[in-house]
CSV table of C-alpha atoms and ligand atoms in Angstrom, one decimal:
chain,number,residue,atom,x,y,z
A,65,MET,CA,-68.1,141.7,14.0
A,66,ALA,CA,-66.3,138.5,15.1
A,67,ASP,CA,-64.6,136.3,12.6
A,68,ALA,CA,-66.9,133.3,13.1
A,69,THR,CA,-67.2,130.0,11.4
A,70,ILE,CA,-70.5,128.1,12.0
A,71,ILE,CA,-70.4,124.3,11.6
A,72,GLU,CA,-73.9,122.9,11.5
A,73,ASN,CA,-75.3,119.6,12.8
A,74,ALA,CA,-72.1,118.4,14.4
A,75,THR,CA,-72.0,115.3,16.4
A,76,ASP,CA,-70.2,115.1,19.7
A,77,GLY,CA,-67.6,113.0,17.9
A,78,ASP,CA,-67.1,115.7,15.3
A,79,ILE,CA,-66.5,118.3,18.0
A,80,ALA,CA,-64.2,115.9,19.8
A,81,ASP,CA,-62.2,115.4,16.6
A,82,TRP,CA,-62.0,119.2,16.0
A,83,LEU,CA,-60.8,119.7,19.6
A,84,ALA,CA,-58.2,116.9,19.3
A,85,GLN,CA,-56.9,118.5,16.2
A,86,ARG,CA,-56.6,121.9,17.8
A,87,LEU,CA,-55.0,120.5,20.9
A,88,GLY,CA,-52.5,118.4,18.9
A,89,GLU,CA,-51.5,121.6,17.0
A,90,ALA,CA,-51.1,123.5,20.3
A,91,PHE,CA,-49.0,120.6,21.8
A,92,ALA,CA,-46.8,120.7,18.7
A,93,ALA,CA,-46.3,124.4,18.9
A,94,THR,CA,-44.8,124.4,22.5
A,95,GLU,CA,-42.8,122.1,24.8
A,96,GLY,CA,-44.7,123.5,27.8
A,97,PRO,CA,-48.3,123.0,29.0
A,98,VAL,CA,-51.3,123.8,26.9
A,99,THR,CA,-54.0,125.7,28.8
A,100,ILE,CA,-57.7,125.8,28.0
A,101,THR,CA,-60.9,126.9,29.6
A,102,VAL,CA,-64.0,124.8,29.3
A,103,PRO,CA,-67.7,125.3,30.2
A,104,GLY,CA,-69.9,123.4,32.5
A,105,GLY,CA,-73.7,122.8,32.5
A,106,SER,CA,-74.5,119.6,30.6
A,107,THR,CA,-73.4,120.1,27.0
A,108,PRO,CA,-69.7,119.6,27.2
A,109,PHE,CA,-69.3,116.4,29.2
A,110,PRO,CA,-70.3,113.8,26.5
A,111,ILE,CA,-67.9,115.6,24.1
A,112,ILE,CA,-65.1,115.5,26.7
A,113,GLU,CA,-65.7,111.8,27.2
A,114,GLN,CA,-65.1,111.3,23.5
A,115,LEU,CA,-62.2,113.7,23.3
A,116,LEU,CA,-60.3,111.8,26.0
A,117,THR,CA,-60.4,108.6,23.9
A,118,ARG,CA,-58.1,110.4,21.4
A,119,ASP,CA,-54.4,109.7,21.5
A,120,LEU,CA,-52.8,112.9,23.0
A,121,ASP,CA,-50.4,113.5,25.9
A,122,TRP,CA,-53.1,114.6,28.4
A,123,SER,CA,-50.4,115.2,31.0
A,124,ARG,CA,-49.6,118.4,29.2
A,125,LEU,CA,-53.1,119.8,29.4
A,126,VAL,CA,-54.2,122.3,32.1
A,127,VAL,CA,-58.0,122.8,32.3
A,128,TRP,CA,-59.6,125.9,33.8
A,129,PRO,CA,-63.3,125.7,34.4
A,130,GLY,CA,-64.7,128.9,32.9
A,131,ASP,CA,-67.2,129.1,35.7
A,132,ASP,CA,-68.8,127.2,38.5
A,133,ARG,CA,-71.6,127.0,40.9
A,134,ILE,CA,-70.7,127.7,44.5
A,135,VAL,CA,-71.2,124.2,45.8
A,136,PRO,CA,-68.9,121.5,47.1
A,137,GLU,CA,-67.1,119.6,44.3
A,138,ASP,CA,-68.9,116.4,45.1
A,139,HIS,CA,-72.3,118.1,44.5
A,140,GLU,CA,-74.0,117.1,41.3
A,141,ALA,CA,-74.1,120.7,40.1
A,142,SER,CA,-70.3,121.2,40.4
A,143,ASN,CA,-68.7,121.9,37.1
A,144,THR,CA,-65.2,121.4,38.6
A,145,GLY,CA,-66.1,118.1,40.2
A,146,LYS,CA,-67.3,116.7,36.8
A,147,LEU,CA,-64.3,118.0,34.9
A,148,ARG,CA,-62.0,116.6,37.5
A,149,LYS,CA,-63.6,113.1,37.3
A,150,LEU,CA,-63.1,113.1,33.5
A,151,PHE,CA,-59.8,114.8,33.0
A,152,GLU,CA,-57.7,113.8,36.0
A,153,PRO,CA,-57.7,110.0,35.4
A,154,ALA,CA,-56.3,110.9,31.9
A,155,GLY,CA,-53.4,112.8,33.4
A,156,ALA,CA,-54.6,116.4,32.8
A,157,GLU,CA,-54.6,119.1,35.6
A,158,VAL,CA,-57.9,120.7,36.6
A,159,VAL,CA,-57.5,124.1,38.3
A,160,THR,CA,-59.8,125.1,41.2
A,161,LEU,CA,-61.4,128.4,40.3
A,162,THR,CA,-61.0,130.9,43.1
A,163,ILE,CA,-60.8,134.6,43.3
A,164,MET,CA,-57.3,135.4,42.0
A,165,GLU,CA,-55.8,138.4,40.2
A,166,GLN,CA,-54.3,136.8,37.2
A,167,VAL,CA,-55.4,134.1,34.8
A,168,PRO,CA,-53.2,132.7,32.0
A,169,HIS,CA,-53.6,133.4,28.3
A,170,PHE,CA,-55.6,130.4,27.0
A,171,ASP,CA,-54.8,128.4,24.0
A,172,LEU,CA,-58.5,127.8,23.6
A,173,ALA,CA,-61.6,129.2,25.3
A,174,TRP,CA,-64.5,126.8,25.0
A,175,LEU,CA,-67.8,128.3,25.9
A,176,GLY,CA,-71.4,127.2,26.2
A,177,MET,CA,-74.4,129.6,26.3
A,178,GLY,CA,-77.7,129.7,28.1
A,179,ALA,CA,-80.9,130.6,26.3
A,180,ASP,CA,-80.8,133.9,28.2
A,181,GLY,CA,-77.5,134.7,26.5
A,182,HIS,CA,-75.2,134.0,29.5
A,183,ILE,CA,-71.8,132.7,28.9
A,184,ALA,CA,-69.7,131.1,31.6
A,185,SER,CA,-71.6,132.5,34.6
A,186,LEU,CA,-71.9,136.0,33.2
A,187,PHE,CA,-75.6,136.4,33.3
A,188,PRO,CA,-77.5,139.4,31.8
A,189,ASN,CA,-78.2,140.9,35.2
A,190,THR,CA,-74.5,141.0,36.1
A,191,ASP,CA,-73.8,143.5,33.3
A,192,PRO,CA,-70.4,142.1,32.2
A,193,LYS,CA,-68.0,144.6,30.8
A,194,LEU,CA,-65.3,144.3,28.2
A,195,ASP,CA,-63.1,146.6,30.3
A,196,GLU,CA,-63.7,144.7,33.6
A,197,PRO,CA,-60.5,145.0,35.6
A,198,ARG,CA,-61.0,141.8,37.6
A,199,SER,CA,-60.1,138.4,36.2
A,200,ILE,CA,-62.6,136.3,38.2
A,201,LEU,CA,-65.8,137.4,39.9
A,202,ARG,CA,-68.4,135.9,42.3
A,203,LEU,CA,-71.9,136.6,41.0
A,204,THR,CA,-75.5,136.0,41.8
A,205,PRO,CA,-77.7,135.3,38.7
A,206,ASP,CA,-81.1,137.0,38.9
A,207,PRO,CA,-83.3,135.3,38.1
A,208,LEU,CA,-81.6,132.2,39.5
A,209,PRO,CA,-81.7,129.5,36.8
A,210,PRO,CA,-84.0,126.7,38.1
A,211,GLU,CA,-81.7,123.9,36.8
A,212,ALA,CA,-78.8,125.4,38.9
A,213,PRO,CA,-80.0,127.9,41.4
A,214,PHE,CA,-76.7,128.8,43.0
A,215,ASP,CA,-74.3,131.7,43.4
A,216,ARG,CA,-71.5,131.5,40.8
A,217,ILE,CA,-67.8,132.2,40.2
A,218,SER,CA,-66.8,133.1,36.7
A,219,LEU,CA,-64.0,134.2,34.5
A,220,THR,CA,-64.7,137.7,33.2
A,221,LEU,CA,-65.0,138.9,29.6
A,222,PRO,CA,-61.3,140.0,29.4
A,223,SER,CA,-60.2,136.7,30.9
A,224,LEU,CA,-62.2,134.7,28.3
A,225,LEU,CA,-61.0,136.9,25.5
A,226,ALA,CA,-57.4,136.4,26.4
A,227,SER,CA,-57.3,133.3,24.2
A,228,ASP,CA,-56.0,132.2,20.8
A,229,GLN,CA,-59.3,131.0,19.7
A,230,ILE,CA,-62.9,130.6,20.9
A,231,LEU,CA,-65.2,127.6,20.5
A,232,PHE,CA,-68.9,127.6,21.1
A,233,VAL,CA,-71.2,124.6,21.1
A,234,ILE,CA,-74.8,125.9,20.7
A,235,ARG,CA,-77.5,123.3,20.7
A,236,GLY,CA,-81.2,124.0,20.1
A,237,SER,CA,-83.1,126.4,17.9
A,238,ASP,CA,-83.8,128.9,20.8
A,239,LYS,CA,-80.2,129.2,21.6
A,240,ARG,CA,-79.2,129.4,17.9
A,241,THR,CA,-81.5,132.4,17.4
A,242,VAL,CA,-79.9,134.2,20.5
A,243,PHE,CA,-76.4,133.4,19.1
A,244,ASP,CA,-77.2,134.6,15.6
A,245,GLN,CA,-78.6,137.9,16.8
A,246,ALA,CA,-75.6,138.4,19.1
A,247,LEU,CA,-73.2,137.6,16.2
A,248,ALA,CA,-75.0,140.2,14.0
A,249,GLY,CA,-74.7,142.8,16.7
A,250,LYS,CA,-78.5,142.9,17.3
A,251,SER,CA,-78.4,142.3,21.0
A,252,ASP,CA,-76.4,143.5,24.0
A,253,LEU,CA,-76.5,140.2,25.9
A,254,PRO,CA,-73.3,138.9,27.5
A,255,VAL,CA,-72.6,136.6,24.5
A,256,ALA,CA,-73.0,139.6,22.2
A,257,ARG,CA,-70.5,141.6,24.3
A,258,LEU,CA,-68.0,138.8,24.1
A,259,LEU,CA,-68.4,138.4,20.4
A,260,ALA,CA,-68.0,142.2,19.9
A,261,GLY,CA,-64.7,142.0,21.7
A,262,ALA,CA,-63.4,138.9,19.9
A,263,LYS,CA,-60.4,139.5,17.7
A,264,GLN,CA,-59.5,135.8,17.5
A,265,PRO,CA,-61.2,133.2,15.3
A,266,VAL,CA,-64.5,132.0,16.7
A,267,THR,CA,-65.8,128.5,15.7
A,268,CYS,CA,-69.4,127.6,16.6
A,269,PHE,CA,-70.7,124.0,16.4
A,270,THR,CA,-74.5,123.6,16.4
B,268,LIG,O1,-74.9,127.2,34.1
B,268,LIG,C1,-74.3,127.0,33.1
B,268,LIG,O2,-74.9,127.0,31.9
B,268,LIG,C2,-74.2,127.2,30.7
B,268,LIG,C3,-75.0,126.5,29.6
B,268,LIG,O3,-75.1,125.1,29.8
B,268,LIG,P1,-75.7,124.1,28.8
B,268,LIG,O4,-75.7,122.8,29.5
B,268,LIG,O5,-77.1,124.6,28.6
B,268,LIG,O6,-74.9,124.1,27.6
B,268,LIG,C4,-72.7,126.7,30.7
B,268,LIG,O7,-72.0,127.1,29.6
B,268,LIG,C5,-72.1,127.2,32.0
B,268,LIG,O8,-70.7,126.8,32.1
B,268,LIG,C6,-72.8,126.7,33.2
B,268,LIG,O9,-72.3,126.9,34.4
């Protein structure tokens, strides 16, 4: 079972404070860049807005979208487009997610989760594997989620697990039930598979 800490009823500001603390520690531990992967959807963006008001050297941060919808970056559904608009004016680099063989080891992997148990764009129908040899995949969710009915590109389970620590933000009681069951090993959904493979600390804000 994953070594998980659950922090209940956190505000976006609380999560931004936690992230700023972790990033500050990572910056202090190296002279090079600090590399993180972040989710899309809707949950992370108000947190990122607050995070970027914190006093850190954002030019040392490299941000990898954990997944995206296959749409132009100026489309309202583009995770990368939204991340670029927030992070780049602060000086951080935002990577374009394309099929490539290698991804870096992440200082932090921040994940969201859908109520169907998907993480990044690893939906249940795509049967994500802990021993997946590819780093990044193109996928088609089935069923297509009505709020974002697009083909996807996503980091795989091994790419997400190549990280020093994992952060989840899980909002809403339906998602919380799915997460708790996954953490207890009572489901085989993508989130449960990731948690089963996690050797690093996992922090979950609700
Ligand atoms: O489609 C996606 O959904 C999940 C969950 O998003 P949320 O807004 O319900 O938190 C997200 O983590 C993923 O990156 C995104 O592409």
